[in-house]
Short mmCIF file of C-alpha atoms in Angstrom, two decimals:
data_model
loop_
_atom_site.label_atom_id
_atom_site.label_comp_id
_atom_site.label_asym_id
_atom_site.label_seq_id
_atom_site.Cartn_x
_atom_site.Cartn_y
_atom_site.Cartn_z
CA MET D 15 10.26 20.01 -11.88
CA VAL D 16 7.79 18.63 -9.35
CA THR D 17 4.13 19.64 -9.00
CA THR D 18 1.23 18.14 -7.09
CA GLU D 19 -2.29 17.71 -8.33
CA SER D 20 -5.61 16.32 -7.28
CA ALA D 21 -5.77 12.92 -8.94
CA LEU D 22 -9.56 12.67 -8.83
CA ALA D 23 -10.72 16.26 -9.01
CA THR D 24 -11.15 16.93 -12.73
CA SER D 25 -13.81 14.35 -13.52
CA ALA D 26 -16.76 12.82 -11.77
CA VAL D 27 -16.11 9.36 -10.38
CA PRO D 28 -18.40 7.01 -8.43
CA GLN D 29 -18.34 7.49 -4.69
CA TRP D 30 -17.24 3.89 -4.07
CA PHE D 31 -14.21 4.52 -6.30
CA ALA D 32 -13.25 7.86 -4.73
CA GLU D 33 -13.47 6.37 -1.24
CA LEU D 34 -10.72 3.82 -2.04
CA PHE D 35 -8.06 6.54 -2.19
CA ALA D 36 -6.20 7.79 0.86
CA HIS D 37 -5.67 11.30 -0.50
CA ARG D 38 -5.86 13.25 -3.74
CA ARG D 39 -2.49 14.92 -3.96
CA TRP D 40 -0.15 13.03 -6.26
CA VAL D 41 3.21 14.28 -7.50
CA ARG D 42 3.91 15.01 -11.16
CA ARG D 43 7.62 14.98 -12.00
CA SER D 44 9.28 16.01 -15.25
CA GLN D 45 12.61 14.17 -14.81
CA PRO D 46 14.07 11.89 -16.06
CA PHE D 47 10.89 11.78 -18.17
CA PRO D 48 7.35 12.89 -17.25
CA HIS D 49 5.72 10.63 -14.68
CA VAL D 50 3.30 10.67 -11.76
CA TYR D 51 4.36 9.36 -8.36
CA ALA D 52 2.13 8.69 -5.35
CA ARG D 53 2.65 7.34 -1.85
CA ASP D 54 -0.15 5.85 0.29
CA VAL D 55 -2.35 5.52 -2.78
CA PHE D 56 -5.25 3.63 -1.18
CA VAL D 57 -6.82 3.79 2.27
CA PRO D 58 -5.11 1.28 4.59
CA GLU D 59 -8.07 -1.12 4.68
CA PHE D 60 -8.23 -1.49 0.91
CA TYR D 61 -4.47 -1.67 0.49
CA GLN D 62 -4.40 -4.54 3.01
CA ARG D 63 -7.08 -6.38 1.02
CA LEU D 64 -4.96 -6.03 -2.14
CA SER D 65 -1.83 -7.29 -0.41
CA ASP D 66 -3.65 -10.18 1.28
CA GLU D 67 -5.15 -11.22 -2.06
CA VAL D 68 -1.73 -11.42 -3.72
CA HIS D 69 -0.46 -13.70 -0.95
CA ARG D 70 -3.66 -15.78 -1.00
CA VAL D 71 -3.53 -16.36 -4.75
CA ARG D 72 0.16 -17.18 -4.63
CA ARG D 73 -0.48 -19.69 -1.82
CA ASP D 74 -3.68 -21.25 -3.19
CA ARG D 75 -3.21 -20.99 -6.98
CA PRO D 76 0.54 -21.23 -7.70
CA GLU D 77 -0.22 -22.89 -11.03
CA LEU D 78 -1.54 -19.56 -12.33
CA PHE D 79 1.90 -17.92 -12.05
CA GLY D 80 4.04 -18.17 -15.15
CA SER D 81 7.13 -16.56 -16.67
CA VAL D 82 6.46 -12.93 -17.63
CA ALA D 83 8.91 -12.91 -20.55
CA ASP D 84 11.87 -14.90 -21.84
CA GLY D 85 15.03 -13.90 -19.98
CA TYR D 86 13.14 -11.77 -17.45
CA SER D 87 13.36 -12.67 -13.78
CA ALA D 88 9.71 -12.19 -12.78
CA ASP D 89 6.88 -14.65 -12.76
CA GLY D 90 3.35 -13.34 -12.80
CA ILE D 91 -0.38 -13.88 -12.82
CA ARG D 92 -2.54 -12.03 -15.36
CA LEU D 93 -5.07 -9.42 -14.27
CA ALA D 94 -7.50 -11.32 -16.51
CA ASP D 95 -7.32 -14.15 -13.94
CA LEU D 96 -7.92 -11.81 -10.98
CA ARG D 97 -11.33 -10.35 -11.74
CA ASP D 98 -13.27 -11.82 -8.80
CA GLY D 99 -11.49 -10.10 -5.89
CA PRO D 100 -10.06 -6.73 -4.85
CA LEU D 101 -7.35 -6.87 -7.55
CA ALA D 102 -10.19 -6.51 -10.08
CA LEU D 103 -9.92 -2.79 -9.38
CA PHE D 104 -6.99 -2.66 -11.81
CA SER D 105 -9.18 -3.95 -14.64
CA SER D 106 -12.15 -1.68 -13.89
CA ARG D 107 -13.31 1.05 -16.26
CA GLU D 108 -13.00 3.61 -13.47
CA TRP D 109 -9.31 2.79 -12.94
CA HIS D 110 -8.70 2.67 -16.73
CA ASP D 111 -10.18 6.15 -17.14
CA LEU D 112 -8.17 7.58 -14.22
CA VAL D 113 -4.93 6.16 -15.64
CA ALA D 114 -5.69 7.44 -19.14
CA ARG D 115 -6.51 10.92 -17.85
CA LEU D 116 -3.35 11.17 -15.78
CA GLY D 117 -1.34 9.98 -18.77
CA GLY D 118 -3.05 12.51 -21.03
CA VAL D 119 -4.16 9.97 -23.65
CA GLU D 120 -7.38 8.91 -25.32
CA ALA D 121 -7.41 5.23 -24.42
CA THR D 122 -9.35 2.42 -26.07
CA GLY D 123 -10.74 0.60 -23.01
CA ASP D 124 -8.23 -2.25 -23.46
CA ILE D 125 -6.22 -3.32 -20.39
CA GLU D 126 -3.35 -5.76 -20.09
CA GLY D 127 -1.15 -6.50 -17.10
CA SER D 128 -0.27 -8.84 -14.29
CA VAL D 129 1.01 -9.14 -10.74
CA HIS D 130 4.78 -9.58 -10.91
CA HIS D 131 6.93 -11.41 -8.38
CA HIS D 132 10.74 -11.31 -8.31
CA ARG D 133 12.55 -13.77 -6.09
CA PRO D 134 15.38 -12.43 -3.89
CA ALA D 135 18.66 -11.69 -5.71
CA SER D 136 16.96 -11.27 -9.07
CA PRO D 137 19.21 -9.74 -11.76
CA PHE D 138 19.06 -6.22 -13.16
CA GLY D 139 16.71 -6.03 -16.15
CA TRP D 140 17.27 -4.33 -19.48
CA PRO D 141 16.08 -0.81 -20.35
CA HIS D 142 12.90 -0.72 -22.41
CA ASN D 143 10.30 1.93 -23.18
CA ASP D 144 7.13 -0.23 -23.41
CA LEU D 145 6.14 1.33 -26.76
CA ASN D 146 4.92 -2.03 -27.98
CA PRO D 147 1.88 -3.24 -29.91
CA ALA D 148 -0.85 -5.27 -28.23
CA TRP D 149 -3.73 -7.16 -29.84
CA PHE D 150 -7.13 -7.56 -28.16
CA PRO D 151 -10.04 -9.77 -29.11
CA GLY D 152 -13.41 -8.59 -30.37
CA PRO D 153 -14.72 -5.17 -31.26
CA ALA D 154 -13.58 -2.02 -29.47
CA PRO D 155 -15.06 -1.69 -25.96
CA GLY D 156 -18.03 0.62 -25.64
CA PRO D 157 -18.33 3.44 -23.10
CA GLY D 158 -18.03 2.00 -19.62
CA GLU D 159 -16.56 -1.28 -20.86
CA VAL D 160 -13.08 -2.75 -20.77
CA ARG D 161 -11.46 -5.54 -22.75
CA LEU D 162 -8.76 -7.87 -21.44
CA PRO D 163 -6.90 -10.72 -23.18
CA ASP D 164 -8.98 -13.91 -23.15
CA GLY D 165 -6.62 -16.45 -24.69
CA THR D 166 -8.18 -16.41 -28.17
CA VAL D 167 -5.65 -13.87 -29.51
CA ASP D 168 -1.90 -13.71 -28.86
CA THR D 169 -1.54 -10.31 -27.21
CA LYS D 170 2.00 -9.76 -28.51
CA THR D 171 1.67 -11.03 -32.08
CA GLY D 172 -2.03 -11.00 -32.92
CA ALA D 173 -1.92 -14.69 -33.89
CA ARG D 174 -5.40 -16.22 -33.73
CA ALA D 175 -7.61 -18.85 -35.27
CA PRO D 176 -9.34 -18.08 -38.59
CA GLY D 177 -12.47 -16.02 -38.06
CA VAL D 178 -11.42 -14.59 -34.69
CA VAL D 179 -11.71 -10.80 -34.67
CA ALA D 180 -8.81 -8.84 -33.16
CA ARG D 181 -7.62 -5.24 -33.04
CA GLU D 182 -4.05 -3.94 -32.94
CA THR D 183 -3.42 -1.25 -30.31
CA VAL D 184 -0.27 0.25 -28.78
CA ARG D 185 0.59 0.60 -25.10
CA ALA D 186 -0.23 4.15 -24.02
CA VAL D 187 0.16 4.53 -20.23
CA ALA D 188 2.14 2.26 -17.90
CA VAL D 189 1.43 1.74 -14.18
CA LEU D 190 3.60 0.09 -11.54
CA PHE D 191 1.87 -0.30 -8.16
CA TYR D 192 3.97 -1.80 -5.36
CA LEU D 193 2.47 -4.12 -2.76
CA GLY D 194 3.43 -7.04 -0.59
CA ASN D 195 6.94 -5.71 0.17
CA PRO D 196 6.68 -4.93 3.92
CA GLY D 197 9.60 -3.30 5.67
CA TRP D 198 11.49 -2.29 2.52
CA GLN D 199 14.50 -0.12 3.40
CA PRO D 200 17.11 1.72 1.30
CA GLY D 201 19.73 -0.85 0.33
CA ASP D 202 17.19 -3.65 -0.07
CA GLY D 203 17.20 -3.23 -3.87
CA GLY D 204 14.40 -4.11 -6.25
CA GLU D 205 13.67 -0.52 -7.29
CA THR D 206 12.38 0.56 -10.67
CA ALA D 207 15.11 2.43 -12.59
CA LEU D 208 14.02 5.38 -14.77
CA TYR D 209 16.57 6.49 -17.36
CA ASN D 210 17.47 9.91 -18.67
CA HIS D 211 18.57 8.17 -21.86
CA VAL D 212 18.83 4.57 -22.91
CA ALA D 213 22.58 4.99 -23.45
CA ASP D 214 23.15 6.02 -19.82
CA ASP D 215 24.95 3.68 -17.49
CA ALA D 216 22.67 1.86 -15.09
CA THR D 217 24.16 3.65 -12.10
CA LEU D 218 23.33 6.72 -10.08
CA PRO D 219 22.97 9.57 -10.93
CA SER D 220 22.24 8.47 -14.51
CA VAL D 221 19.07 6.68 -13.38
CA THR D 222 16.32 7.61 -10.94
CA LEU D 223 15.45 4.75 -8.60
CA VAL D 224 11.81 4.40 -7.53
CA PRO D 225 11.63 2.31 -4.34
CA PRO D 226 9.07 -0.53 -4.17
CA LEU D 227 7.37 0.90 -1.10
CA ASP D 228 4.06 -0.70 -0.23
CA ASN D 229 0.98 1.20 -1.44
CA SER D 230 3.01 3.47 -3.74
CA MET D 231 2.82 3.88 -7.49
CA VAL D 232 4.58 5.31 -10.54
CA LEU D 233 2.61 6.03 -13.72
CA PHE D 234 3.75 7.46 -17.07
CA GLU D 235 2.75 7.92 -20.67
CA VAL D 236 4.56 5.38 -22.82
CA THR D 237 6.79 7.32 -25.23
CA PRO D 238 9.94 6.64 -27.28
CA ARG D 239 11.98 7.88 -24.29
CA SER D 240 10.16 6.32 -21.32
CA TRP D 241 13.16 4.05 -20.65
CA HIS D 242 12.96 2.02 -17.44
CA THR D 243 13.70 -1.38 -15.97
CA PHE D 244 13.70 -3.52 -12.82
CA ALA D 245 16.85 -2.63 -10.84
CA GLY D 246 17.35 -6.13 -9.40
CA ASN D 247 19.60 -7.09 -6.47
CA ASN D 248 16.55 -7.32 -4.21
CA ALA D 249 17.19 -8.66 -0.72
CA LYS D 250 13.61 -9.93 -0.34
CA ASP D 251 10.67 -10.96 -2.50
CA ARG D 252 9.53 -8.00 -4.58
CA ASN D 253 5.92 -7.71 -5.76
CA SER D 254 4.07 -5.23 -7.95
CA VAL D 255 1.09 -4.79 -10.23
CA VAL D 256 2.30 -3.90 -13.74
CA MET D 257 -0.32 -2.81 -16.27
CA TRP D 258 -1.05 -0.69 -19.33
CA VAL D 259 -3.98 1.05 -20.95
CA HIS D 260 -3.79 1.39 -24.73
CA ARG D 261 -4.34 3.78 -27.62
CA THR D 262 -5.25 2.99 -31.21
CA LYS D 263 -2.36 2.18 -33.54
CA ALA D 264 -3.32 5.17 -35.72
CA ASP D 265 -3.09 7.49 -32.70
CA ALA D 266 0.33 6.09 -31.75
CA GLU D 267 1.61 6.51 -35.30
CA ARG D 268 0.40 10.12 -35.41
CA ARG D 269 1.94 10.85 -32.02
CA TRP D 270 5.29 9.07 -32.33
CA GLY D 271 5.67 7.76 -35.88
CA GLY D 272 5.19 4.13 -36.78
CA ASP D 273 8.93 3.44 -36.84
CA LYS D 274 9.11 4.19 -33.09
CA ILE D 275 6.79 1.30 -32.19
CA VAL D 276 8.90 -1.58 -30.88
CA HIS D 277 7.67 -4.93 -32.15
CA TRP D 278 8.18 -8.06 -30.10
#
């Protein structure tokens, strides 16, 4: 089932934030699992600033890009290192609250993510649901605040020096925003594959392929069945912002059961 909704209509947002968006009708789909899809997310001027910033950082600060995960084909730069330019939008409280509301979760104010880059001919990834723990430093953010990893706490394991305060959360809503992929055409590869079931073959029609069209986005609540992966076989460089907002561990355990949380 497909419905459309006004992404910004049900809560008051600052005017500067509302003016970044090109329109307010985003698509909510129920298959293969519930997710929100939007094309032309931002007004052209702001989208161009985002895309230009990715290319600028990659050109000027290549040392900031590192492997996203062992065995995964993307390298990336953390949103925590991108808080002084237009990409800081993705670590703003206003964006956090919009993502949490669309995902239908009570989020903690904690944000983690990065800009991903896949070189041409990258391999197909593995299906995963993102229902993973994440540790953040310090006390819980207050109203209007956000918290990002700062290097004092290992986000995946919680490892930290004695005396360092950290909180365990669980990923709650995932966002993939595509940018810096001009001229993408069907057959160019690099889509995001959404699975009906983890046991399905990674071929059509068992998976839904979301194309990496510039200024488009897919967003979904992280659940035990939100199986997805990078579809690989990309003819050109493929770029995206990948990020999560989080819920408390207790909330995740009530919602899904603690045995459903996938530890690293």
